[in-house]
């Protein structure tokens, strides 16, 4: 699935099953909540916190997909083409960071 196809799929689902988009502020709060769920799993599974028994069954991929879903909703309702935005962002990084990381002593 391309990013464009994902945006179209989410839009179709929202319009048929979800009835309508939540407003942008609600979706921003939901995005923050979903990122927090990803952070909790990563901190406990890969970080120094111990993982609670109730967290061990959590699916990191599913939680990341929740983040992507809400991000796509925000993009759709604000008129952002994520394919175009990502391409422009990569171009910016390739220019700005062309040697930045190679020259970073901390990364060696």
PDB file of C-alpha atoms in Angstrom:
ATOM      1  CA  UNK A   1       0.000   0.000   0.000  1.00  0.00           C
ATOM      2  CA  UNK A   2       1.355   3.410  -0.922  1.00  0.00           C
ATOM      3  CA  UNK A   3       0.996   6.399   1.352  1.00  0.00           C
ATOM      4  CA  UNK A   4      -1.577   7.838  -1.069  1.00  0.00           C
ATOM      5  CA  UNK A   5      -3.547   4.593  -0.983  1.00  0.00           C
ATOM      6  CA  UNK A   6      -3.406   4.647   2.818  1.00  0.00           C
ATOM      7  CA  UNK A   7      -4.755   8.202   2.892  1.00  0.00           C
ATOM      8  CA  UNK A   8      -7.556   7.243   0.497  1.00  0.00           C
ATOM      9  CA  UNK A   9      -8.381   4.071   2.453  1.00  0.00           C
ATOM     10  CA  UNK A  10      -8.567   5.913   5.771  1.00  0.00           C
ATOM     11  CA  UNK A  11     -10.694   8.650   4.187  1.00  0.00           C
ATOM     12  CA  UNK A  12     -13.134   6.090   2.765  1.00  0.00           C
ATOM     13  CA  UNK A  13     -13.366   4.291   6.111  1.00  0.00           C
ATOM     14  CA  UNK A  14     -14.001   7.533   7.989  1.00  0.00           C
ATOM     15  CA  UNK A  15     -16.745   8.558   5.570  1.00  0.00           C
ATOM     16  CA  UNK A  16     -18.516   5.180   5.573  1.00  0.00           C
ATOM     17  CA  UNK A  17     -17.869   3.549   8.949  1.00  0.00           C
ATOM     18  CA  UNK A  18     -16.627   6.393  11.108  1.00  0.00           C
ATOM     19  CA  UNK A  19     -19.356   8.808   9.934  1.00  0.00           C
ATOM     20  CA  UNK A  20     -17.006  11.839   9.995  1.00  0.00           C
ATOM     21  CA  UNK A  21     -13.578  12.961  11.134  1.00  0.00           C
ATOM     22  CA  UNK A  22     -13.146  14.060  14.718  1.00  0.00           C
ATOM     23  CA  UNK A  23     -12.052  17.690  14.764  1.00  0.00           C
ATOM     24  CA  UNK A  24      -8.374  18.490  14.445  1.00  0.00           C
ATOM     25  CA  UNK A  25      -7.860  19.226  18.144  1.00  0.00           C
ATOM     26  CA  UNK A  26      -9.471  15.937  19.147  1.00  0.00           C
ATOM     27  CA  UNK A  27      -7.289  14.081  16.642  1.00  0.00           C
ATOM     28  CA  UNK A  28      -4.204  15.883  17.950  1.00  0.00           C
ATOM     29  CA  UNK A  29      -5.043  14.731  21.472  1.00  0.00           C
ATOM     30  CA  UNK A  30      -5.644  11.203  20.153  1.00  0.00           C
ATOM     31  CA  UNK A  31      -2.300  11.260  18.312  1.00  0.00           C
ATOM     32  CA  UNK A  32      -0.546  12.250  21.519  1.00  0.00           C
ATOM     33  CA  UNK A  33      -2.301   9.443  23.374  1.00  0.00           C
ATOM     34  CA  UNK A  34      -1.308   6.867  20.755  1.00  0.00           C
ATOM     35  CA  UNK A  35       2.330   8.050  20.731  1.00  0.00           C
ATOM     36  CA  UNK A  36       2.281   7.668  24.512  1.00  0.00           C
ATOM     37  CA  UNK A  37       1.183   4.049  24.137  1.00  0.00           C
ATOM     38  CA  UNK A  38       4.100   3.403  21.763  1.00  0.00           C
ATOM     39  CA  UNK A  39       6.468   5.137  24.195  1.00  0.00           C
ATOM     40  CA  UNK A  40       5.236   3.002  27.079  1.00  0.00           C
ATOM     41  CA  UNK A  41       5.909  -0.240  25.213  1.00  0.00           C
ATOM     42  CA  UNK A  42       9.331   0.883  23.972  1.00  0.00           C
ATOM     43  CA  UNK A  43      10.393   2.211  27.393  1.00  0.00           C
ATOM     44  CA  UNK A  44       9.438  -1.025  29.103  1.00  0.00           C
ATOM     45  CA  UNK A  45      10.427  -3.514  26.440  1.00  0.00           C
ATOM     46  CA  UNK A  46      13.656  -1.916  25.218  1.00  0.00           C
ATOM     47  CA  UNK A  47      14.448   0.630  27.902  1.00  0.00           C
ATOM     48  CA  UNK A  48      15.321   0.353  31.552  1.00  0.00           C
ATOM     49  CA  UNK A  49      11.806   0.169  32.972  1.00  0.00           C
ATOM     50  CA  UNK A  50      10.505  -3.278  33.827  1.00  0.00           C
ATOM     51  CA  UNK A  51       7.639  -4.493  31.686  1.00  0.00           C
ATOM     52  CA  UNK A  52       4.394  -5.092  33.526  1.00  0.00           C
ATOM     53  CA  UNK A  53       2.726  -8.427  32.942  1.00  0.00           C
ATOM     54  CA  UNK A  54      -0.275  -6.587  31.473  1.00  0.00           C
ATOM     55  CA  UNK A  55       1.979  -4.888  28.895  1.00  0.00           C
ATOM     56  CA  UNK A  56       3.716  -8.038  27.628  1.00  0.00           C
ATOM     57  CA  UNK A  57       0.891  -8.927  25.244  1.00  0.00           C
ATOM     58  CA  UNK A  58       0.765  -5.428  23.709  1.00  0.00           C
ATOM     59  CA  UNK A  59       1.562  -5.401  19.992  1.00  0.00           C
ATOM     60  CA  UNK A  60       4.047  -2.618  19.202  1.00  0.00           C
ATOM     61  CA  UNK A  61       3.243  -2.795  15.492  1.00  0.00           C
ATOM     62  CA  UNK A  62      -0.468  -2.370  16.174  1.00  0.00           C
ATOM     63  CA  UNK A  63       0.232   0.629  18.390  1.00  0.00           C
ATOM     64  CA  UNK A  64       2.447   2.167  15.699  1.00  0.00           C
ATOM     65  CA  UNK A  65      -0.353   1.598  13.191  1.00  0.00           C
ATOM     66  CA  UNK A  66      -2.712   3.501  15.534  1.00  0.00           C
ATOM     67  CA  UNK A  67      -0.260   6.427  15.443  1.00  0.00           C
ATOM     68  CA  UNK A  68      -0.127   6.247  11.650  1.00  0.00           C
ATOM     69  CA  UNK A  69      -3.925   6.075  11.413  1.00  0.00           C
ATOM     70  CA  UNK A  70      -4.463   9.254  13.424  1.00  0.00           C
ATOM     71  CA  UNK A  71      -1.614  11.021  11.616  1.00  0.00           C
ATOM     72  CA  UNK A  72      -3.257  10.134   8.307  1.00  0.00           C
ATOM     73  CA  UNK A  73      -6.581  11.455   9.605  1.00  0.00           C
ATOM     74  CA  UNK A  74      -4.931  14.773  10.486  1.00  0.00           C
ATOM     75  CA  UNK A  75      -3.233  14.926   7.093  1.00  0.00           C
ATOM     76  CA  UNK A  76      -6.489  14.223   5.275  1.00  0.00           C
ATOM     77  CA  UNK A  77      -8.497  16.798   7.128  1.00  0.00           C
ATOM     78  CA  UNK A  78      -5.844  19.503   6.771  1.00  0.00           C
ATOM     79  CA  UNK A  79      -5.209  18.853   3.066  1.00  0.00           C
ATOM     80  CA  UNK A  80      -1.688  17.435   3.437  1.00  0.00           C
ATOM     81  CA  UNK A  81      -0.457  14.955   0.832  1.00  0.00           C
ATOM     82  CA  UNK A  82       1.865  12.850   2.975  1.00  0.00           C
ATOM     83  CA  UNK A  83       3.727  11.444  -0.033  1.00  0.00           C
ATOM     84  CA  UNK A  84       4.619  14.954  -1.164  1.00  0.00           C
ATOM     85  CA  UNK A  85       5.393  16.081   2.394  1.00  0.00           C
ATOM     86  CA  UNK A  86       7.699  13.114   3.003  1.00  0.00           C
ATOM     87  CA  UNK A  87       9.510  13.624  -0.302  1.00  0.00           C
ATOM     88  CA  UNK A  88      10.100  17.297   0.515  1.00  0.00           C
ATOM     89  CA  UNK A  89      11.231  16.388   4.028  1.00  0.00           C
ATOM     90  CA  UNK A  90      13.746  13.848   2.689  1.00  0.00           C
ATOM     91  CA  UNK A  91      15.100  16.438   0.239  1.00  0.00           C
ATOM     92  CA  UNK A  92      15.505  18.910   3.116  1.00  0.00           C
ATOM     93  CA  UNK A  93      17.344  16.329   5.220  1.00  0.00           C
ATOM     94  CA  UNK A  94      19.618  15.343   2.322  1.00  0.00           C
ATOM     95  CA  UNK A  95      20.671  18.965   1.881  1.00  0.00           C
ATOM     96  CA  UNK A  96      20.819  20.031   5.532  1.00  0.00           C
ATOM     97  CA  UNK A  97      22.321  16.826   6.891  1.00  0.00           C
ATOM     98  CA  UNK A  98      24.499  15.762   3.949  1.00  0.00           C
ATOM     99  CA  UNK A  99      27.599  15.473   6.154  1.00  0.00           C
ATOM    100  CA  UNK A 100      26.232  16.356   9.594  1.00  0.00           C
ATOM    101  CA  UNK A 101      25.988  12.779  10.864  1.00  0.00           C
ATOM    102  CA  UNK A 102      29.157  11.622   9.120  1.00  0.00           C
ATOM    103  CA  UNK A 103      31.038  14.429  10.873  1.00  0.00           C
ATOM    104  CA  UNK A 104      29.479  13.741  14.279  1.00  0.00           C
ATOM    105  CA  UNK A 105      32.127  12.264  16.573  1.00  0.00           C
ATOM    106  CA  UNK A 106      29.397  10.990  18.909  1.00  0.00           C
ATOM    107  CA  UNK A 107      28.174   8.583  16.233  1.00  0.00           C
ATOM    108  CA  UNK A 108      31.503   6.823  15.746  1.00  0.00           C
TER     109      UNK A 108
END
